[in-house]
């Protein structure tokens, strides 16, 4: 029987060195004649020289090694691999960012590869994330990664949990903490309530929650530490949304990312076909495209009509407030998905408390989200300065990232060019904030129902409020004529709008405590 892969690398030190390199950044490729298999770099490595070296060096089959292969075919279950890999070929800036990330982190994860559709945003995202996790700050490195684990686990995002479990151990974190939140220090356990409320019902956060953390007798947080923790929690709650919304798959070296089973006779696994790398769904895609013909034109016409209405008359403040309350109430009635296609992930509930607590329970009770007026407390006028004062430079990094996502445009909609998408981007952003009770006095919320259809609203609410329930069917059901890059852009908007909404509630509570 072939020796186990781990046994071989434990016995041979020179293979162990290459194994760590390859298993982090490689995908399997098969030789043309089908007689041998090699461990070779593909999309996970930015440098061709590394790919060539590792491909030529290891002929693992001759060593009696059982060779793993990726369970999926590409970084996403929703987006064909060929489209993602094409990004770095046609966009030198994306390739440069990939190379820099690989050199700095020693890996190129699938989230970055999918974000590569939008290099400007990716650059800002990676810069911010690097600062939060690696640069000088109030929290120790292992605390930062453990908070990331807590936040990602809140949405059952095993992909992000696994990523930070490895990082937590690499920076010297205590393995006992990974047995569950009960094994972590009391100071981190106390953060569990804040994690829970921010993830699911941030409008319930009060000055008392902040005071409880800052005035604990033996395990208190400083204001600077708490700001750092809040930014990390909101970052990973929203990143879990993006991960599920784009169908991000584990890398081959991660849990759930590989199998030792041989390929099927057709040379495709089920994941290949689902990912658009086979021919099984071509007919279905053609039918779907035919059925939704004209969808983009209808949306563009509605945008034109709304602009004309704006120019002709302006609604009163009373009417604007009524429209906001109506949209907020309707958003509560939009059901998140209940679909059996949801990918089952490894149980990570030991990393947080009260697993039954969630947005769904809140909405079922028929309660209403209180209104948070941006004119009273905004990111630009209040939150930004508070973060920058207690955690220098982070306010600026976050602001750049928010602005990048909000203003990013290529002036295209599907096959149409020279289109001003400002109205549509604002409707998406404001709808997400509306679900969290956040109101902009100068926005007409009547536009949302004109621009966002029900299938899109279901997708938005699921991805933002219960991202673990997001499915490929839901991803495909909205904007069916749009490019995958445009849907990834939508997911960036959803992620950043959600993060800013959570931050506003947390920072307002901290401000109330300070005053």
Coordinates of C-alpha atoms in Angstrom, one line a residue:
X1 CA 0.0 0.0 0.0
X2 CA 1.2 3.5 -0.8
X3 CA 2.8 5.3 2.1
X4 CA 0.8 8.2 3.6
X5 CA 1.9 11.6 2.4
X6 CA 2.7 12.9 5.9
X7 CA 4.8 9.8 6.7
X8 CA 7.0 10.4 3.7
X9 CA 7.6 14.1 4.5
X10 CA 8.4 13.3 8.1
X11 CA 11.1 10.9 7.1
X12 CA 12.8 12.9 4.5
X13 CA 13.9 16.4 5.5
X14 CA 14.6 17.7 2.0
X15 CA 11.1 16.8 0.9
X16 CA 9.7 18.3 4.1
X17 CA 11.0 21.7 3.1
X18 CA 9.5 21.5 -0.3
X19 CA 6.3 20.0 1.1
X20 CA 5.6 23.0 3.2
X21 CA 6.2 25.3 0.2
X22 CA 4.2 23.3 -2.2
X23 CA 1.3 22.4 0.0
X24 CA 0.7 26.0 0.8
X25 CA 0.7 27.3 -2.7
X26 CA 0.2 24.4 -5.1
X27 CA -2.4 22.7 -7.2
X28 CA -2.0 19.3 -8.8
X29 CA -1.4 19.0 -12.5
X30 CA -1.3 15.8 -14.5
X31 CA 1.2 15.0 -17.2
X32 CA -0.1 14.8 -20.7
X33 CA 0.3 11.0 -21.1
X34 CA -1.5 10.4 -17.8
X35 CA 1.1 8.1 -16.4
X36 CA 2.7 10.3 -13.8
X37 CA 1.4 13.0 -11.4
X38 CA 3.5 15.9 -10.2
X39 CA 3.0 18.5 -7.5
X40 CA 3.2 21.7 -9.5
X41 CA 2.3 25.3 -8.9
X42 CA -0.7 26.8 -10.7
X43 CA -2.8 29.8 -9.8
X44 CA -1.7 29.9 -6.1
X45 CA 1.8 31.0 -7.0
X46 CA 2.7 34.3 -8.5
X47 CA 6.2 33.4 -9.8
X48 CA 6.7 31.2 -12.8
X49 CA 10.2 30.2 -11.6
X50 CA 8.8 28.7 -8.5
X51 CA 6.2 26.8 -10.5
X52 CA 8.9 25.4 -12.8
X53 CA 11.2 24.4 -10.0
X54 CA 8.6 22.5 -7.9
X55 CA 7.1 20.9 -11.0
X56 CA 10.4 19.5 -12.1
X57 CA 11.8 18.6 -8.6
X58 CA 9.2 16.3 -7.2
X59 CA 7.9 13.2 -8.9
X60 CA 6.0 12.1 -5.9
X61 CA 4.5 9.0 -7.4
X62 CA 7.9 7.4 -7.6
X63 CA 8.3 7.8 -3.9
X64 CA 5.1 5.9 -3.2
X65 CA 3.1 8.9 -2.1
X66 CA -0.6 9.1 -2.2
X67 CA -1.1 12.4 -4.1
X68 CA -4.0 14.6 -3.0
X69 CA -6.0 16.6 -5.6
X70 CA -8.2 19.6 -5.1
X71 CA -11.8 18.9 -4.4
X72 CA -12.9 21.8 -6.5
X73 CA -11.5 23.4 -9.6
X74 CA -10.5 26.9 -8.9
X75 CA -10.9 29.5 -6.1
X76 CA -14.7 29.7 -6.3
X77 CA -17.6 27.4 -6.6
X78 CA -19.6 30.1 -8.4
X79 CA -17.1 31.6 -10.8
X80 CA -15.4 29.5 -13.6
X81 CA -11.7 29.1 -12.8
X82 CA -10.6 30.3 -16.3
X83 CA -12.2 33.7 -15.7
X84 CA -10.4 34.2 -12.4
X85 CA -7.0 33.1 -13.8
X86 CA -7.4 35.3 -16.8
X87 CA -7.3 38.4 -14.6
X88 CA -3.6 38.3 -13.9
X89 CA -2.9 37.6 -17.6
X90 CA -4.7 40.7 -18.9
X91 CA -4.1 43.1 -16.0
X92 CA -0.4 43.7 -15.1
X93 CA -1.5 45.6 -11.9
X94 CA -3.3 42.5 -10.6
X95 CA -0.2 40.4 -11.3
X96 CA 2.0 42.8 -9.5
X97 CA -0.3 42.8 -6.5
X98 CA -0.4 39.0 -6.4
X99 CA 3.4 38.9 -6.5
X100 CA 3.7 41.4 -3.7
X101 CA 1.2 39.6 -1.5
X102 CA 2.9 36.3 -2.1
X103 CA 6.3 37.7 -1.2
X104 CA 4.9 39.4 2.0
X105 CA 2.7 36.6 3.2
X106 CA 4.1 33.5 1.7
X107 CA 0.8 32.6 0.3
X108 CA -1.9 33.8 -2.2
X109 CA -5.3 32.9 -0.8
X110 CA -8.4 32.3 -2.9
X111 CA -10.1 35.4 -1.5
X112 CA -7.3 37.6 -3.0
X113 CA -7.6 35.8 -6.3
X114 CA -11.3 36.5 -6.6
X115 CA -10.8 40.1 -5.5
X116 CA -8.2 40.4 -8.2
X117 CA -11.1 41.2 -10.6
X118 CA -10.7 44.7 -9.0
X119 CA -7.0 45.4 -8.4
X120 CA -7.5 48.9 -7.1
X121 CA -9.8 47.6 -4.3
X122 CA -7.6 44.5 -3.6
X123 CA -4.6 46.7 -3.0
X124 CA -6.5 48.8 -0.4
X125 CA -7.9 45.7 1.2
X126 CA -4.6 43.9 1.6
X127 CA -2.9 47.1 2.9
X128 CA -5.6 47.5 5.6
X129 CA -5.7 43.8 6.5
X130 CA -1.9 43.7 6.8
X131 CA -1.9 46.7 9.1
X132 CA -4.6 45.2 11.3
X133 CA -2.8 41.8 11.7
X134 CA 0.9 42.6 11.4
X135 CA 1.8 46.2 12.2
X136 CA 2.2 47.8 15.5
X137 CA -1.0 48.1 17.4
X138 CA -2.6 47.8 20.9
X139 CA -3.3 44.0 20.6
X140 CA -0.7 41.2 20.5
X141 CA -0.5 39.2 17.3
X142 CA -2.0 36.0 18.7
X143 CA -4.9 38.0 20.2
X144 CA -5.6 39.5 16.7
X145 CA -5.8 36.1 15.0
X146 CA -7.9 34.6 17.8
X147 CA -10.4 37.5 17.5
X148 CA -10.5 36.8 13.7
X149 CA -11.3 33.1 14.6
X150 CA -14.1 34.2 16.9
X151 CA -15.6 36.6 14.4
X152 CA -15.5 34.2 11.4
X153 CA -16.9 31.3 13.5
X154 CA -19.9 33.4 14.4
X155 CA -21.0 32.8 10.7
X156 CA -19.7 29.3 10.6
X157 CA -17.0 30.4 8.1
X158 CA -14.6 27.4 8.5
X159 CA -12.5 28.8 5.6
X160 CA -11.5 31.9 7.6
X161 CA -11.3 30.0 10.8
X162 CA -8.8 27.5 9.4
X163 CA -6.7 30.3 7.9
X164 CA -6.4 32.0 11.3
X165 CA -6.0 28.9 13.3
X166 CA -2.8 28.3 11.3
X167 CA -1.7 31.9 11.7
X168 CA -2.5 31.9 15.4
X169 CA -0.2 28.9 16.0
X170 CA 2.5 30.4 13.9
X171 CA 2.7 33.5 16.0
X172 CA 2.9 31.5 19.2
X173 CA -0.7 31.2 20.2
X174 CA -1.6 28.6 22.9
X175 CA -3.1 25.5 21.2
X176 CA -5.4 25.0 24.2
X177 CA -7.3 28.1 23.3
X178 CA -8.4 26.3 20.1
X179 CA -10.3 23.7 22.1
X180 CA -13.0 26.3 22.6
X181 CA -13.7 29.8 23.9
X182 CA -13.8 28.4 27.4
X183 CA -10.1 27.6 27.1
X184 CA -9.2 31.2 26.1
X185 CA -8.4 34.0 28.7
X186 CA -11.3 35.6 30.5
X187 CA -10.5 38.9 28.6
X188 CA -11.2 37.2 25.3
X189 CA -14.2 35.3 26.7
X190 CA -15.7 38.7 27.7
X191 CA -15.5 39.8 24.1
X192 CA -18.0 37.1 23.2
X193 CA -21.1 39.2 23.9
X194 CA -19.8 42.0 21.7
X195 CA -19.0 39.6 18.9
X196 CA -22.5 38.1 19.1
X197 CA -24.4 41.5 19.0
X198 CA -22.2 43.1 16.3
X199 CA -22.5 40.1 14.0
X200 CA -26.3 39.8 14.2
X201 CA -28.0 42.8 15.9
X202 CA -25.6 45.7 16.2
X203 CA -28.5 48.2 16.9
X204 CA -28.8 46.5 20.4
X205 CA -25.3 47.6 21.4
X206 CA -25.2 50.1 24.2
X207 CA -22.9 52.1 26.4
X208 CA -23.4 49.4 29.1
X209 CA -21.8 46.8 26.9
X210 CA -18.7 49.0 26.4
X211 CA -18.5 49.8 30.1
X212 CA -18.6 46.1 31.0
X213 CA -15.5 45.5 28.9
X214 CA -13.6 48.6 30.0
X215 CA -14.3 48.4 33.7
X216 CA -13.8 44.7 34.4
X217 CA -11.7 44.4 37.5
X218 CA -9.0 41.9 36.5
X219 CA -9.5 41.5 32.7
X220 CA -10.4 44.9 31.5
X221 CA -9.8 46.3 28.0
X222 CA -8.2 49.6 27.3
X223 CA -10.0 51.9 24.9
X224 CA -7.3 51.4 22.2
X225 CA -7.4 47.7 22.6
X226 CA -11.2 47.7 22.3
X227 CA -11.1 49.8 19.1
X228 CA -8.6 47.4 17.6
X229 CA -10.9 44.4 18.6
X230 CA -14.0 46.1 17.2
X231 CA -12.3 46.8 13.8
X232 CA -11.1 43.1 13.7
X233 CA -14.6 41.8 14.6
X234 CA -16.3 43.9 11.9
X235 CA -13.7 43.1 9.4
X236 CA -14.1 39.3 9.7
X237 CA -17.9 39.4 10.0
X238 CA -18.0 41.2 6.7
X239 CA -15.2 39.1 5.1
X240 CA -17.2 36.0 6.0
X241 CA -20.1 37.5 4.0
X242 CA -17.8 38.0 1.0
X243 CA -16.3 34.5 1.4
X244 CA -19.8 32.8 1.2
X245 CA -21.1 35.3 -1.3
X246 CA -18.4 34.4 -3.8
X247 CA -18.4 30.7 -3.1
X248 CA -14.7 30.8 -2.0
X249 CA -13.3 27.2 -1.8
X250 CA -10.5 26.0 0.5
X251 CA -7.0 25.9 -0.9
X252 CA -5.6 22.3 -1.5
X253 CA -3.6 22.3 1.7
X254 CA -6.5 23.3 3.9
X255 CA -9.1 21.2 5.6
X256 CA -11.8 20.4 3.1
X257 CA -9.6 21.4 0.2
X258 CA -8.4 18.0 -1.1
X259 CA -9.2 14.4 -1.6
X260 CA -7.2 11.2 -2.4
X261 CA -9.9 9.7 -4.5
X262 CA -9.0 9.3 -8.2
X263 CA -10.6 11.4 -11.0
X264 CA -13.7 10.0 -12.6
X265 CA -13.4 8.4 -16.0
X266 CA -14.6 11.6 -17.7
X267 CA -11.7 13.4 -16.0
X268 CA -14.1 15.8 -14.3
X269 CA -15.3 15.7 -10.8
X270 CA -18.7 17.1 -9.8
X271 CA -17.1 20.3 -8.7
X272 CA -15.6 20.8 -12.2
X273 CA -19.0 20.7 -13.8
X274 CA -20.6 22.9 -11.2
X275 CA -17.8 25.4 -11.6
X276 CA -18.4 25.7 -15.4
X277 CA -15.3 23.7 -16.4
X278 CA -17.4 21.0 -18.0
X279 CA -20.1 21.0 -20.6
X280 CA -22.9 19.9 -18.4
X281 CA -24.5 23.3 -17.8
X282 CA -24.0 25.0 -21.2
X283 CA -27.6 24.3 -22.4
X284 CA -29.0 25.5 -19.1
X285 CA -26.9 28.7 -19.3
X286 CA -28.1 29.4 -22.9
X287 CA -31.7 29.0 -21.8
X288 CA -31.3 31.2 -18.8
X289 CA -29.6 33.9 -21.0
X290 CA -32.5 33.8 -23.4
X291 CA -35.1 34.0 -20.6
X292 CA -33.6 37.2 -19.1
X293 CA -32.8 39.0 -22.3
X294 CA -33.4 42.7 -21.8
X295 CA -32.9 42.6 -18.0
X296 CA -30.1 45.1 -18.2
X297 CA -32.0 47.5 -20.5
X298 CA -35.0 47.5 -18.2
X299 CA -32.7 48.4 -15.3
X300 CA -31.0 51.2 -17.2
X301 CA -34.4 52.6 -18.3
X302 CA -35.5 52.7 -14.6
X303 CA -32.4 54.6 -13.7
X304 CA -33.0 57.1 -16.4
X305 CA -36.7 57.6 -15.3
X306 CA -35.7 58.1 -11.7
X307 CA -33.1 60.7 -12.7
X308 CA -35.8 62.6 -14.6
X309 CA -38.1 62.4 -11.6
X310 CA -35.4 63.8 -9.4
X311 CA -34.9 66.7 -11.7
X312 CA -38.6 67.5 -11.9
X313 CA -39.6 67.3 -8.2
X314 CA -38.2 66.6 -4.8
X315 CA -40.1 64.8 -2.1
X316 CA -40.7 66.5 1.2
X317 CA -38.7 65.5 4.3
X318 CA -41.9 63.9 5.8
X319 CA -42.4 61.8 2.7
X320 CA -38.7 60.8 2.6
X321 CA -38.9 59.7 6.3
X322 CA -42.1 57.7 5.5
X323 CA -40.4 56.0 2.5
X324 CA -37.4 55.0 4.7
X325 CA -39.7 53.5 7.4
X326 CA -41.6 51.6 4.7
X327 CA -38.4 50.2 3.2
X328 CA -37.0 49.3 6.6
X329 CA -40.1 47.4 7.5
X330 CA -40.2 45.6 4.1
X331 CA -36.5 44.7 4.5
X332 CA -37.5 42.8 7.7
X333 CA -40.0 40.8 5.8
X334 CA -37.5 39.7 3.1
X335 CA -36.7 36.1 4.1
X336 CA -33.1 34.9 4.0
X337 CA -32.5 31.7 2.0
X338 CA -33.5 28.3 3.4
X339 CA -31.8 26.1 0.8
X340 CA -30.4 22.6 1.1
X341 CA -27.6 23.4 -1.3
X342 CA -25.7 25.3 1.4
X343 CA -22.2 23.9 1.7
X344 CA -21.8 22.1 5.0
X345 CA -18.6 23.3 6.8
X346 CA -16.7 22.0 9.7
X347 CA -18.4 22.8 13.1
X348 CA -16.6 25.8 14.5
X349 CA -19.2 26.7 17.2
X350 CA -16.7 26.0 20.0
X351 CA -15.1 29.3 19.2
X352 CA -18.2 31.4 20.2
X353 CA -21.1 31.4 22.6
X354 CA -24.9 31.1 22.1
X355 CA -25.0 29.5 18.6
X356 CA -28.8 30.0 18.5
X357 CA -28.5 33.8 18.5
X358 CA -29.0 35.3 15.1
X359 CA -30.7 37.8 12.8
X360 CA -33.5 35.3 11.9
X361 CA -34.7 35.0 15.5
X362 CA -34.9 38.8 15.8
X363 CA -37.0 39.2 12.6
X364 CA -39.3 36.4 13.5
X365 CA -40.4 38.2 16.6
X366 CA -41.7 41.0 14.5
X367 CA -39.6 43.6 16.3
X368 CA -38.5 46.8 14.6
X369 CA -35.0 48.1 14.1
X370 CA -34.6 51.5 15.7
X371 CA -33.6 54.3 13.3
X372 CA -30.0 55.5 13.3
X373 CA -29.7 58.9 11.7
X374 CA -26.4 59.4 9.9
X375 CA -26.9 63.1 10.3
X376 CA -26.5 62.5 14.1
X377 CA -23.5 60.2 14.0
X378 CA -21.6 59.4 10.8
X379 CA -18.4 57.7 9.8
X380 CA -17.0 60.8 8.1
X381 CA -17.7 63.2 11.0
X382 CA -17.4 61.0 14.0
X383 CA -16.3 57.4 13.6
X384 CA -13.3 58.2 11.4
X385 CA -11.7 60.6 13.9
X386 CA -12.4 58.3 16.9
X387 CA -10.7 55.3 15.3
X388 CA -7.7 57.4 14.1
X389 CA -7.3 58.9 17.6
X390 CA -7.2 55.6 19.4
X391 CA -5.6 53.4 16.7
X392 CA -3.5 55.8 14.5
X393 CA -3.7 55.4 10.7
X394 CA -6.4 52.8 10.8
X395 CA -9.2 55.3 10.4
X396 CA -7.5 56.6 7.2
X397 CA -7.0 53.0 5.9
X398 CA -10.6 52.1 6.5
X399 CA -11.9 55.3 4.9
X400 CA -9.9 54.7 1.8
X401 CA -11.2 51.2 1.6
X402 CA -14.9 52.3 2.1
X403 CA -14.4 55.0 -0.6
X404 CA -12.8 52.6 -3.0
X405 CA -15.7 50.1 -2.8
X406 CA -18.4 52.8 -3.0
X407 CA -16.9 54.8 -5.8
X408 CA -15.4 52.0 -7.9
X409 CA -16.8 52.0 -11.4
X410 CA -15.9 51.1 -14.9
X411 CA -18.9 52.9 -16.3
X412 CA -20.3 49.6 -17.7
X413 CA -23.4 47.4 -17.1
X414 CA -23.1 44.0 -18.7
X415 CA -22.4 44.7 -22.4
X416 CA -23.2 48.4 -22.2
X417 CA -20.5 51.0 -21.9
X418 CA -20.5 54.7 -20.8
X419 CA -23.1 54.1 -18.1
X420 CA -23.2 56.2 -14.9
X421 CA -23.8 53.6 -12.2
X422 CA -23.8 56.0 -9.2
X423 CA -27.5 55.7 -8.6
X424 CA -27.4 51.9 -8.5
X425 CA -24.3 51.7 -6.3
X426 CA -25.9 54.1 -3.8
X427 CA -29.1 52.1 -3.8
X428 CA -27.3 48.9 -2.9
X429 CA -25.2 50.6 -0.2
X430 CA -28.2 52.4 1.3
X431 CA -30.4 49.3 1.2
X432 CA -27.9 47.4 3.4
X433 CA -27.7 50.3 5.8
X434 CA -31.5 50.5 5.8
X435 CA -31.6 46.8 6.9
X436 CA -29.5 47.9 9.9
X437 CA -31.8 50.8 10.6
X438 CA -29.4 53.5 9.3
X439 CA -31.0 56.4 7.5
X440 CA -29.7 59.1 5.2
X441 CA -32.0 62.1 5.4
X442 CA -31.1 63.2 1.8
X443 CA -31.9 59.9 0.2
X444 CA -35.2 58.9 -1.4
X445 CA -35.7 55.2 -0.3
X446 CA -38.4 54.9 -2.9
X447 CA -35.6 54.3 -5.5
X448 CA -34.6 51.0 -3.9
X449 CA -37.7 49.1 -5.0
X450 CA -37.3 50.5 -8.5
X451 CA -33.7 49.3 -8.8
X452 CA -33.4 46.2 -6.7
X453 CA -35.7 43.3 -7.5
X454 CA -36.8 40.7 -5.0
X455 CA -34.3 38.0 -6.0
X456 CA -31.5 40.5 -5.5
X457 CA -32.9 41.6 -2.2
X458 CA -33.0 38.0 -1.0
X459 CA -29.4 37.6 -2.0
X460 CA -28.3 40.8 -0.3
X461 CA -30.1 40.0 2.9
X462 CA -28.8 36.4 3.0
X463 CA -25.2 37.4 2.3
X464 CA -25.2 40.2 4.8
X465 CA -27.3 38.7 7.6
X466 CA -26.9 34.9 7.2
X467 CA -24.0 34.5 4.8
X468 CA -23.5 30.8 5.6
X469 CA -26.9 30.2 3.7
X470 CA -25.7 31.7 0.5
X471 CA -25.9 29.2 -2.5
X472 CA -24.8 29.1 -6.1
X473 CA -28.4 29.2 -7.2
X474 CA -28.9 32.5 -5.3
X475 CA -25.7 33.9 -6.8
X476 CA -26.9 33.0 -10.3
X477 CA -30.5 34.2 -9.8
X478 CA -29.8 37.9 -9.7
X479 CA -28.4 40.1 -12.5
X480 CA -28.1 37.1 -14.8
X481 CA -26.8 39.1 -17.8
X482 CA -24.0 40.7 -15.8
X483 CA -20.4 39.6 -15.7
X484 CA -18.9 37.7 -12.8
X485 CA -16.6 40.7 -12.2
X486 CA -19.6 42.9 -11.7
X487 CA -21.1 40.4 -9.2
X488 CA -17.9 40.4 -7.3
X489 CA -18.1 44.2 -7.3
X490 CA -21.5 43.9 -5.8
X491 CA -20.1 41.6 -3.1
X492 CA -17.4 44.2 -2.3
X493 CA -20.1 46.8 -1.8
X494 CA -22.1 44.5 0.4
X495 CA -19.1 43.6 2.5
X496 CA -18.0 47.2 3.1
X497 CA -21.5 48.5 3.7
X498 CA -22.0 45.9 6.3
X499 CA -18.6 46.6 8.0
X500 CA -19.4 50.3 8.1
X501 CA -22.9 49.7 9.6
X502 CA -21.4 47.5 12.4
X503 CA -18.7 50.0 13.1
X504 CA -21.1 52.9 13.3
X505 CA -23.1 51.2 16.1
X506 CA -20.0 50.1 18.0
X507 CA -18.3 53.5 17.7
X508 CA -21.4 55.4 18.7
X509 CA -21.6 53.2 21.8
X510 CA -17.9 53.9 22.6
X511 CA -18.5 57.6 22.1
X512 CA -21.4 57.6 24.5
X513 CA -19.3 55.9 27.1
X514 CA -16.5 58.5 26.7
X515 CA -18.9 61.4 27.0

